[in-house]
Tab-separated table of C-alpha atoms in Angstrom:
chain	number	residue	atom	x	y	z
A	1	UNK	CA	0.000	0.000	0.000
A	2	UNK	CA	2.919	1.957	0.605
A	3	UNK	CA	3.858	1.505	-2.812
A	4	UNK	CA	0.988	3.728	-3.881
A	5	UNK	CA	2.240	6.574	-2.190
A	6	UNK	CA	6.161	5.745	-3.226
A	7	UNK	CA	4.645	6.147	-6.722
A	8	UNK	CA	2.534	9.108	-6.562
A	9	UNK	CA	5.819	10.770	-4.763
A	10	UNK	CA	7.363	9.540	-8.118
A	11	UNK	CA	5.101	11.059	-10.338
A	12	UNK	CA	4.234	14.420	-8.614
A	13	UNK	CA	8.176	14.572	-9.328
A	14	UNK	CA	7.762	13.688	-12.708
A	15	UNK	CA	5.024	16.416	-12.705
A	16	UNK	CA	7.354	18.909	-11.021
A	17	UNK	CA	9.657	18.282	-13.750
A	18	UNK	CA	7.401	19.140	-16.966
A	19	UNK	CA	6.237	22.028	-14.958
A	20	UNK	CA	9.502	23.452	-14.759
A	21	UNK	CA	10.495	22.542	-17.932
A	22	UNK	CA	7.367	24.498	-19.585
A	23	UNK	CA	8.852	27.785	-17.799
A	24	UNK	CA	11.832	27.486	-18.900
A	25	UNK	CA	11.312	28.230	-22.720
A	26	UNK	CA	9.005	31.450	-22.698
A	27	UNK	CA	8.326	31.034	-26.777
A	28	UNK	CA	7.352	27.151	-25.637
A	29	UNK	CA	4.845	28.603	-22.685
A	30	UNK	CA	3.243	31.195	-24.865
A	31	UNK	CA	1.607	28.355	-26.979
A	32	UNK	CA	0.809	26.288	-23.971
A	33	UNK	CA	-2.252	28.293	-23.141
A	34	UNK	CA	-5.846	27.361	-24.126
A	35	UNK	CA	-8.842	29.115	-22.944
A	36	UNK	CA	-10.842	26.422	-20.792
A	37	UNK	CA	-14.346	25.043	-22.365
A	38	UNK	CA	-17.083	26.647	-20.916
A	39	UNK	CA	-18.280	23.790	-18.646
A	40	UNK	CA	-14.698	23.813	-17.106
A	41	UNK	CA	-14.718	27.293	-16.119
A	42	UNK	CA	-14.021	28.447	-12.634
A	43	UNK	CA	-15.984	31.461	-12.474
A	44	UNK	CA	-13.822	32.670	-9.614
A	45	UNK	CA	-11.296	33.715	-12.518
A	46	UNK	CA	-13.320	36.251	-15.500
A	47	UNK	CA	-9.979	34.198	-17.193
A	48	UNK	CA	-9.317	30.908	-16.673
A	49	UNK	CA	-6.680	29.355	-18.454
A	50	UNK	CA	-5.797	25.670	-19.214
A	51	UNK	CA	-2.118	24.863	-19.906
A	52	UNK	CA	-0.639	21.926	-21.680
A	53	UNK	CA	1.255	21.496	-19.064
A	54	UNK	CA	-1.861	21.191	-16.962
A	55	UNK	CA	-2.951	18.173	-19.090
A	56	UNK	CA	0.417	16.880	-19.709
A	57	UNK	CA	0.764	16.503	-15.924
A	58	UNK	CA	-2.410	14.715	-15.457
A	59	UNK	CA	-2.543	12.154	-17.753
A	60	UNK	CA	1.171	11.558	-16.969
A	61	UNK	CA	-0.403	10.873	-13.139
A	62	UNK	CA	-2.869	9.220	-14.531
A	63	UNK	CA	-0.678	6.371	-17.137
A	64	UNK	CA	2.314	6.062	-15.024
A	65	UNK	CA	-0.026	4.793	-12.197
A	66	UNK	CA	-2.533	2.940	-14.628
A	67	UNK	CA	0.908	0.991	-15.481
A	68	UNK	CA	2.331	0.060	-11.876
A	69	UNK	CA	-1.056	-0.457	-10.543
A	70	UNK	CA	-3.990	-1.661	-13.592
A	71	UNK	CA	-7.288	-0.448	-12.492
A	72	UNK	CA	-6.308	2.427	-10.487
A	73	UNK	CA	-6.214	5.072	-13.672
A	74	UNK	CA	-9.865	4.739	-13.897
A	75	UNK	CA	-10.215	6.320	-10.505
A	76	UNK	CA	-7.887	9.296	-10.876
A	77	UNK	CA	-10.382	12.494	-11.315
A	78	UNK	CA	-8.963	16.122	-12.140
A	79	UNK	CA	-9.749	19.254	-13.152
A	80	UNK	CA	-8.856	19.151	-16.412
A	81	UNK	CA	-9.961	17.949	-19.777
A	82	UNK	CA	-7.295	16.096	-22.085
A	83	UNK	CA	-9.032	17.822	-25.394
A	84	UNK	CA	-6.985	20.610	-27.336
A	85	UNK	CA	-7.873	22.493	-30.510
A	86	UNK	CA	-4.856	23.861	-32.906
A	87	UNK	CA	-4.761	26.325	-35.717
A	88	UNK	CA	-5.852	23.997	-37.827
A	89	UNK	CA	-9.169	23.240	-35.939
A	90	UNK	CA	-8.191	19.648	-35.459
A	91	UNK	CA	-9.404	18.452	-32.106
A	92	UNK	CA	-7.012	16.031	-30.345
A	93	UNK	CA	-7.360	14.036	-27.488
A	94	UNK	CA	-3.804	14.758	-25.596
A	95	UNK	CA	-2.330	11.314	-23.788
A	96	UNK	CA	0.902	9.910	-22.757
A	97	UNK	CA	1.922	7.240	-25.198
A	98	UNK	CA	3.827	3.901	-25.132
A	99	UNK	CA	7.219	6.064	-26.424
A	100	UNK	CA	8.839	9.057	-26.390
A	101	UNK	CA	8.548	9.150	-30.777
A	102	UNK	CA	4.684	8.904	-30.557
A	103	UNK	CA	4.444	11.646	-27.416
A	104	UNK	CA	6.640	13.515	-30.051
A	105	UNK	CA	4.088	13.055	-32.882
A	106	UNK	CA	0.847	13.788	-30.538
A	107	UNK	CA	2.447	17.032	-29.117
A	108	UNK	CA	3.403	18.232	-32.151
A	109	UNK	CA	-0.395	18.513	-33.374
A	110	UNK	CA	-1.220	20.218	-30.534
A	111	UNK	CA	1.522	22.493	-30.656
A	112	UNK	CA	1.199	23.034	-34.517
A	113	UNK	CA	4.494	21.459	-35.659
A	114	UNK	CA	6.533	22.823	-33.331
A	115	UNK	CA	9.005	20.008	-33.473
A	116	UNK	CA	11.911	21.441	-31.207
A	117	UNK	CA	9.170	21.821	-28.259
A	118	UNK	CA	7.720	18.843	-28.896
A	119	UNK	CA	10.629	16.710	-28.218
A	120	UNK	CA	11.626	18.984	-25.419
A	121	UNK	CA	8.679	18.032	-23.618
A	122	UNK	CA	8.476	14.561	-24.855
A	123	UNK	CA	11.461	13.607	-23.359
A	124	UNK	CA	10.470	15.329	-19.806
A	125	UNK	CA	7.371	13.071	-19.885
A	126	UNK	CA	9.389	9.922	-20.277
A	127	UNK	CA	12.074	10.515	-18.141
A	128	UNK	CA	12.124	8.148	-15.494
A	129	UNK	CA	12.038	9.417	-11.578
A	130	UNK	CA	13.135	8.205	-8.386
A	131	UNK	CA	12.313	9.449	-5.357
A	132	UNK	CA	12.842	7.710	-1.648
A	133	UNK	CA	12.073	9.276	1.520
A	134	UNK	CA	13.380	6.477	4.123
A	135	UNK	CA	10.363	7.493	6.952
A	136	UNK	CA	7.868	5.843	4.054
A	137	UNK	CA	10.315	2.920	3.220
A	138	UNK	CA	10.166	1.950	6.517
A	139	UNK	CA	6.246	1.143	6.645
A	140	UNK	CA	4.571	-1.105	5.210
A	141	UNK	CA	0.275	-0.842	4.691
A	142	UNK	CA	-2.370	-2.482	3.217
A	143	UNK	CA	-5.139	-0.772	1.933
A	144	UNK	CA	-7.529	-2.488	-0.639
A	145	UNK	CA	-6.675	-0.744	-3.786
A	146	UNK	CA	-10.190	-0.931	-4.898
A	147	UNK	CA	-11.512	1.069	-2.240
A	148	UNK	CA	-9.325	4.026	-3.582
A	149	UNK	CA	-10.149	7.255	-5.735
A	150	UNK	CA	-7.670	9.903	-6.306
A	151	UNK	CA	-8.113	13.421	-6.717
A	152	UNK	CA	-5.753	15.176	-8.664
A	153	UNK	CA	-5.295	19.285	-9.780
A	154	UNK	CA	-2.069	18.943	-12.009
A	155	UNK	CA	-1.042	22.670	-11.590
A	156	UNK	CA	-2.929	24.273	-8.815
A	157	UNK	CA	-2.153	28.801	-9.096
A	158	UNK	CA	-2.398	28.216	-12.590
A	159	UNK	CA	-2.573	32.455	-12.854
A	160	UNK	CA	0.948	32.636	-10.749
A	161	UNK	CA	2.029	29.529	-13.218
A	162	UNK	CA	1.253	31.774	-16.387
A	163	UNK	CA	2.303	35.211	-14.837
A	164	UNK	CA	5.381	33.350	-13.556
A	165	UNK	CA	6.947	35.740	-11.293
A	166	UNK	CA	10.018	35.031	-9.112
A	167	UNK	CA	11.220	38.121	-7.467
A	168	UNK	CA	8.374	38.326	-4.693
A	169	UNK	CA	9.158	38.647	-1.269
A	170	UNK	CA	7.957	36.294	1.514
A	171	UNK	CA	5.883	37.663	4.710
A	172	UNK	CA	7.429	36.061	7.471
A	173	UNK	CA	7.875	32.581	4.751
A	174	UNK	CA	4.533	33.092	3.254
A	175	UNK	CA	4.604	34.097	-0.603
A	176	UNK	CA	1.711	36.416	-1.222
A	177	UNK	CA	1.962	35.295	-4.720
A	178	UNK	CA	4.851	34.467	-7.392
A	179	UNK	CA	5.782	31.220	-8.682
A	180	UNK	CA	6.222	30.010	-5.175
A	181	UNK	CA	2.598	29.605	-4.609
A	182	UNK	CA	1.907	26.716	-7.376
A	183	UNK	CA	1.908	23.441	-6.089
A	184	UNK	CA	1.029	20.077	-7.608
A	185	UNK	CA	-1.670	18.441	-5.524
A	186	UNK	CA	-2.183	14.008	-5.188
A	187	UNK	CA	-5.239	13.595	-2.709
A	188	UNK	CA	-6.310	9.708	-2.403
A	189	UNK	CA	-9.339	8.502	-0.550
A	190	UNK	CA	-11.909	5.885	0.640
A	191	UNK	CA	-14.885	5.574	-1.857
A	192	UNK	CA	-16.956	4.011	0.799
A	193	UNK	CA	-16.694	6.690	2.899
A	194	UNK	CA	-15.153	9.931	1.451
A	195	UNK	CA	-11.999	9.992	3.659
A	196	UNK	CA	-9.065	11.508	2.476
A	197	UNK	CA	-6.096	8.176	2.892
A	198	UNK	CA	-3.172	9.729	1.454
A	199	UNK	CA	-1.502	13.064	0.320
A	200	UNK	CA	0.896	14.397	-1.445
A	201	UNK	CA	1.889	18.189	-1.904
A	202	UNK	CA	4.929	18.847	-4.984
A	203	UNK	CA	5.866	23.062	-4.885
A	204	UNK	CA	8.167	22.553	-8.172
A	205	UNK	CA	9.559	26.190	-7.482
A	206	UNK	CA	10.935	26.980	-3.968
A	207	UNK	CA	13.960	27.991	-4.748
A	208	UNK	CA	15.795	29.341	-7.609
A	209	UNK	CA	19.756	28.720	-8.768
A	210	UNK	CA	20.324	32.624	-9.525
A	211	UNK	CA	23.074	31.742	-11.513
A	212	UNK	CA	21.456	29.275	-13.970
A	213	UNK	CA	17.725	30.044	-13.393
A	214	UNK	CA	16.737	26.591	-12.813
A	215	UNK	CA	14.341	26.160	-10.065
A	216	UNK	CA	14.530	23.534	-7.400
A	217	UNK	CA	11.266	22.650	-5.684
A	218	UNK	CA	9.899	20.158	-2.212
A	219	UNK	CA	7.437	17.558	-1.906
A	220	UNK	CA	5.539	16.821	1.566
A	221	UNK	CA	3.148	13.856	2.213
A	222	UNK	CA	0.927	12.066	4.695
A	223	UNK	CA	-0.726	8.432	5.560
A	224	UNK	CA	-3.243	8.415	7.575
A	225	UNK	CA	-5.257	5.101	8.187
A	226	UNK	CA	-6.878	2.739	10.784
A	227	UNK	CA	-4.411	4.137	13.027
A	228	UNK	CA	-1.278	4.740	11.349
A	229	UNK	CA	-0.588	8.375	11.449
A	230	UNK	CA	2.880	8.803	9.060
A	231	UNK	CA	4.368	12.064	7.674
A	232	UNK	CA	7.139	13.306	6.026
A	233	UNK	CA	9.771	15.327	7.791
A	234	UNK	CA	8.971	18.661	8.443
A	235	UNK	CA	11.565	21.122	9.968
A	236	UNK	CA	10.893	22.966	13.669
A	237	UNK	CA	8.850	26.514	12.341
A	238	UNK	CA	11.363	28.387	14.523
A	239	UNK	CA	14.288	27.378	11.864
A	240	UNK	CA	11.757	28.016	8.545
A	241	UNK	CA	10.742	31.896	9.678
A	242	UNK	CA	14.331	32.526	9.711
A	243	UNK	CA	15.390	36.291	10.673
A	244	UNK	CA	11.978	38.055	9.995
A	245	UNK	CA	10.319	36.326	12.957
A	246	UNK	CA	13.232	36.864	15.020
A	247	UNK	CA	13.159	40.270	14.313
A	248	UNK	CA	9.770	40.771	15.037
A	249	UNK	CA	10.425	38.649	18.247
A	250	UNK	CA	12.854	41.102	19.002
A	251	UNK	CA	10.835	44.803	18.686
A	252	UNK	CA	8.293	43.092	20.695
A	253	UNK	CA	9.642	41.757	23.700
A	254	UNK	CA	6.533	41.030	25.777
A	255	UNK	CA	4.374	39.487	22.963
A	256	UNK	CA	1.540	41.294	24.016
A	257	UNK	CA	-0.277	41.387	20.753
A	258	UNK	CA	0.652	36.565	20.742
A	259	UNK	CA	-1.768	36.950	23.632
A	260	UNK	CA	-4.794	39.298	22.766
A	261	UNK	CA	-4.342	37.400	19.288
A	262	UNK	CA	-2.880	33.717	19.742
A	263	UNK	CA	-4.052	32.892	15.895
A	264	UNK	CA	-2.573	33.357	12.319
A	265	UNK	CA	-4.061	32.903	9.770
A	266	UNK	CA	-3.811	33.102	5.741
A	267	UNK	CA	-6.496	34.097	3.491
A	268	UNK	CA	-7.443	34.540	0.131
A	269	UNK	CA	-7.155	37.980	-1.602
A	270	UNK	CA	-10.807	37.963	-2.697
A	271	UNK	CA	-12.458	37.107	0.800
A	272	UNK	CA	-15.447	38.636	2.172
A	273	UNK	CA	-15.350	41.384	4.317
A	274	UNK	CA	-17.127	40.462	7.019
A	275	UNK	CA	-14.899	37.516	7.421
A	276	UNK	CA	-12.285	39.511	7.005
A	277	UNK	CA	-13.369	42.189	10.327
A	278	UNK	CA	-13.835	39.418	12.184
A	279	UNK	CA	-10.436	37.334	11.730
A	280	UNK	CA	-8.890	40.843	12.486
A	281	UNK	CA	-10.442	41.123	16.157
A	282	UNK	CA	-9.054	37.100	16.542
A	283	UNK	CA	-5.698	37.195	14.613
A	284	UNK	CA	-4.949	40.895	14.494
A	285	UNK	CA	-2.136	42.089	12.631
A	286	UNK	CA	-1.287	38.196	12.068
A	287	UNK	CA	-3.365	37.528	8.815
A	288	UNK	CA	-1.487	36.868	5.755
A	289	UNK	CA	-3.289	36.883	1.937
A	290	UNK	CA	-1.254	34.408	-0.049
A	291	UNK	CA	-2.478	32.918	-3.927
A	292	UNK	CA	-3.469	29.186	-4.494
A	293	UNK	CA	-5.380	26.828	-2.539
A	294	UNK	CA	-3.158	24.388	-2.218
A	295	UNK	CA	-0.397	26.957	-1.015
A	296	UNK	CA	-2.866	28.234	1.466
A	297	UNK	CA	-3.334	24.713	2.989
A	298	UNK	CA	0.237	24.392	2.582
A	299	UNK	CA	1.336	27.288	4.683
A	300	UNK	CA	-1.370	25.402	7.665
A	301	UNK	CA	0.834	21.885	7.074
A	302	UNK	CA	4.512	23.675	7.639
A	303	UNK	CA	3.066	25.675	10.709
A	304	UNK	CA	3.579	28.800	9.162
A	305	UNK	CA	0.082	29.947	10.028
A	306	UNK	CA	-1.930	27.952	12.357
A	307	UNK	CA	-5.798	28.434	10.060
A	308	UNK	CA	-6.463	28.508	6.253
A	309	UNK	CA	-9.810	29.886	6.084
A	310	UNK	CA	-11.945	30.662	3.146
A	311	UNK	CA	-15.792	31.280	3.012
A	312	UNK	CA	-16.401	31.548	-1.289
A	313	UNK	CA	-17.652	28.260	-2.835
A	314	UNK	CA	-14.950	28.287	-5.298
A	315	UNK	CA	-12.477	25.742	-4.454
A	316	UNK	CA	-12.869	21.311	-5.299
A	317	UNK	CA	-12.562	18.605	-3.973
A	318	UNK	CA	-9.134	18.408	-6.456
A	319	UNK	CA	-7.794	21.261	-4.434
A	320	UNK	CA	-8.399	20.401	-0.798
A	321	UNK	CA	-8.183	16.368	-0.756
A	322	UNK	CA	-3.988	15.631	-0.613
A	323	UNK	CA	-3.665	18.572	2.560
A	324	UNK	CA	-6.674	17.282	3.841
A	325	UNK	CA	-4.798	13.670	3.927
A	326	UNK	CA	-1.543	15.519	5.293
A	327	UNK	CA	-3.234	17.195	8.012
A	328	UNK	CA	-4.814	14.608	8.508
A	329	UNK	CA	-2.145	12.522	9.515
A	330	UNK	CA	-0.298	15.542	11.846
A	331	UNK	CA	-3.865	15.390	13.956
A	332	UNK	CA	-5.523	17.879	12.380
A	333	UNK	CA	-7.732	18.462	9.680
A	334	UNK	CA	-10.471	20.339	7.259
A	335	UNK	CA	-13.779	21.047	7.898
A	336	UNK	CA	-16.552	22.646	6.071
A	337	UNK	CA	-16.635	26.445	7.035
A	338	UNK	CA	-20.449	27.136	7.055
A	339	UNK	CA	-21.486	23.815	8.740
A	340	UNK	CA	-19.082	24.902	11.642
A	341	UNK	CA	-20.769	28.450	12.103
A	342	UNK	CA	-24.190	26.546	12.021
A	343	UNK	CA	-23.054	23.717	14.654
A	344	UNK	CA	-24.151	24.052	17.884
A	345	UNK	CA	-20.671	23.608	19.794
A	346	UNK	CA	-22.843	22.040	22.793
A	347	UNK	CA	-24.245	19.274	20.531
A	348	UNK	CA	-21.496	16.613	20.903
A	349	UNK	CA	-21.391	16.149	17.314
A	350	UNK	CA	-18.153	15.438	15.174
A	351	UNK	CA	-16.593	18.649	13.197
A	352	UNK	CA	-17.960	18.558	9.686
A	353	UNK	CA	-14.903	17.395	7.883
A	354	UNK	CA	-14.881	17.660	4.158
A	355	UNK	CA	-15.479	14.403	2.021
A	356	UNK	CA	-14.435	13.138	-1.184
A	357	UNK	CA	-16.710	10.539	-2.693
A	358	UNK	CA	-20.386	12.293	-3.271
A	359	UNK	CA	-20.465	15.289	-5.540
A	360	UNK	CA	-23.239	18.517	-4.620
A	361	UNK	CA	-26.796	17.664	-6.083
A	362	UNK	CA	-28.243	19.499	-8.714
A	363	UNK	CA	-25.126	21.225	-9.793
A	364	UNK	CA	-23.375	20.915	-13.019
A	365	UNK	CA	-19.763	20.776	-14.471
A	366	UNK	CA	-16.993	21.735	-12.280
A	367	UNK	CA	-19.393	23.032	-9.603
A	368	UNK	CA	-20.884	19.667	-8.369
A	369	UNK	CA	-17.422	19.326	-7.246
A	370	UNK	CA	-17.289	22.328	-5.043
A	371	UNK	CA	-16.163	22.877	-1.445
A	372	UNK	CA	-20.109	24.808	-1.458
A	373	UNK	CA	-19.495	25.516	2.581
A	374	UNK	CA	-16.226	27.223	1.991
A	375	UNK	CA	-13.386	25.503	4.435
A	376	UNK	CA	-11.034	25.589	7.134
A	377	UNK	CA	-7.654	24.049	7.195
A	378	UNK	CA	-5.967	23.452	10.805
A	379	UNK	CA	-3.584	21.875	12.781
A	380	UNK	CA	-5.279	20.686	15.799
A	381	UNK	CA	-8.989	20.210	16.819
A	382	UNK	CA	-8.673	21.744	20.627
A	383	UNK	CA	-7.219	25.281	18.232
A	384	UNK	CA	-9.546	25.155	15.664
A	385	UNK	CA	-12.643	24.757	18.588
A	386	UNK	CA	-10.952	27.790	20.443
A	387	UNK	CA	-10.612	29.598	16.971
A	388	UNK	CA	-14.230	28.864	16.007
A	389	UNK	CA	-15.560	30.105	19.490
A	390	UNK	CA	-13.533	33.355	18.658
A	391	UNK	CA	-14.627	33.972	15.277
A	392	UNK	CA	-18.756	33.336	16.257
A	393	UNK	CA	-18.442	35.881	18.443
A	394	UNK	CA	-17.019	38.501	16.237
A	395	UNK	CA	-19.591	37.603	13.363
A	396	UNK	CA	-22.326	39.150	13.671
A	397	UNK	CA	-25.769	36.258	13.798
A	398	UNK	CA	-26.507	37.111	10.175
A	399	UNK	CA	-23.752	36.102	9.087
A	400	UNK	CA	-23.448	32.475	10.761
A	401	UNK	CA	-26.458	31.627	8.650
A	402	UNK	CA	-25.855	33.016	5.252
């Protein structure tokens, strides 16, 4: 079972790989970019774009897997459709192929006999990948594999993928945007029950050689099942904030403001406003707006804020379910945003976590795969029920129930 998650460390590498490699040729990225059908739109963008890269990245997920472990492509959903148009007005289905010479001859369709590119990229997607991480080689699980669905958004940040930015500055290690912010995101869980298993978060750019431009990036991941709670290593958060905490350690001596505001948290830049006056009476100055969902959730997983909160409808089940599985597995979790504000905290019930296997009735295209209650990412259950008691009594009643 562990070999399904030594795999999908493999490929989110692989992924990592053709996502960097697409940046690196800017004439090569400006013909990557496809405006998405309108059934795929995500109207949280007016543009939306869909990348080959995207595509490339998912059906690479989607084969190598299909080929280690039959039956288990089937049940690898994403965002993305594998359809492109070119000049010509030739519609071709995009999908890895048994060798590099016949990637070479489907890519150069889509990228209208741009031969040079095509075997760039080609030989990216067949490149072989090894990855080991020796806290995962030294367990050993066994999960049906037929009670597994995976979840997969091949570039998540597309916008900060396309823009492509490097030169932004982190607050206190969180990227408000920049190329830091896209991650490549592997949720898998239980189709019984909607339970995210396993995780896996790739950030293909984290840091960048200044000398030959090449990127290096980090993958994270977490097991959690019947029990076994396994994650990769993760350094202290005193040794990731590096001097800018320090610093602010430092001018502020008696940490008055860690007491009348013990939460951080990091939000989206389009988030309501009357979420946002309330998380500044609980977090104060300590609220960070960074791009990407799966960044977000990220910055929750490394400790670098200890909430990811967002109250909009407009992120999936694609973008949630692999730091759902990570937190998961570190004791904490995610849980639907407006269920919690309509809980009765008295009730004894369970914390309405997010689940993976039923889609929202009645809706259509990407939307009956919503997060429709918003979300919160955390850390642990006794903060987020202290956080939650906090930010009910800043909100004012109307807006619990809207």
């Amino acid at each position: 079972m562990s070999g399904i998650l030594r795999e999908l460390l493999c490929v989110s590498e692989k992924a990592a790989n053709i996502a960097r490699a697409c940046r690196q040729q800017e004439a090569l990225f400006q013909l990557l970019i496809e405006e998405k059908k309108e059934g795929e739109k995500n109207k949280k963008f007016a543009v939306d774009f869909k990348t080959l890269a995207d595509v490339l990245v998912q059906e690479v997920i989607k084969q190598n897997m299909e080929n280690k472990f039959p039956g288990l492509g089937k049940k690898i959903f994403g965002e993305e459709s594998n359809e492109f148009t070119n000049d010509l007005g030739e519609k071709i289905i995009m999908r890895l192929c048994p060798t590099e010479e016949e990637t070479v001859d489907l890519l150069n369709k889509v990228l209208n006999g741009n031969k040079l590119a095509s075997e760039a990229l080609a030989k990216v997607v067949h490149q072989d990948v090894v990855i080991s991480d020796p806290a995962l080689d030294a367990i050993e699980i066994n999960i049906p594999q037929d009670t597994l669905g995976v979840w997969v958004d091949p570039i998540d940040s597309t916008y900060q993928y396309i823009k492509g930015s490097a030169d932004i500055k982190s607050n206190q290690g969180i990227f408000p945007s920049g190329l830091q912010c896209v991650t490549i995101l592997i949720g898998v869980y239980d189709i019984q029950t909607g339970v995210p298993l396993m995780g896996v978060i790739n950030q293909p750019f984290v840091s960048q050689d200044l000398n030959t431009l090449r990127w290096k990036g980090q993958c994270y991941w977490g097991l959690s099942y019947m029990g076994t709670n396994i994650h990769s290593f993760l350094p202290p958060v005193s040794t990731r904030n590096s001097s800018e905490t320090q610093s602010q350690v430092t001018q502020n001596p008696s940490s008055e403001a860690e007491y009348s505001h013990p939460f951080s948290a990091v939000i989206s830049t389009s988030e309501k406003e009357t979420i946002k006056a309330a998380l500044s009476r609980v977090c104060g100055e300590r609220i960070f707006r960074a791009a990407g969902a799966g960044y977000k959730s990220l910055c929750v997983v490394l400790g670098l804020v200890d909430i990811y909160i967002f109250s909009e409808d407009t992120t999936f089940k694609w973008d949630s379910c692999a730091a759902h599985a990570i937190l998961r597995a570190m004791g904490g979790g995610m849980v639907d945003l407006k269920e919690c504000l309509e809980r009765n905290p008295n009730s004894g019930l369970d914390l309405p976590q997010l689940v993976y296997h039923v889609g929202n009735r009645g809706a259509a295209g990407v939307d009956q795969w919503a997060n429709k209650g918003g979300l919160i990412a955390y850390r642990s259950k006794k903060q987020l029920e202290t956080f939650l008691s906090l930010l009910l009594r800043h909100l004012a009643p109307v807006d619990a129930h809207t």
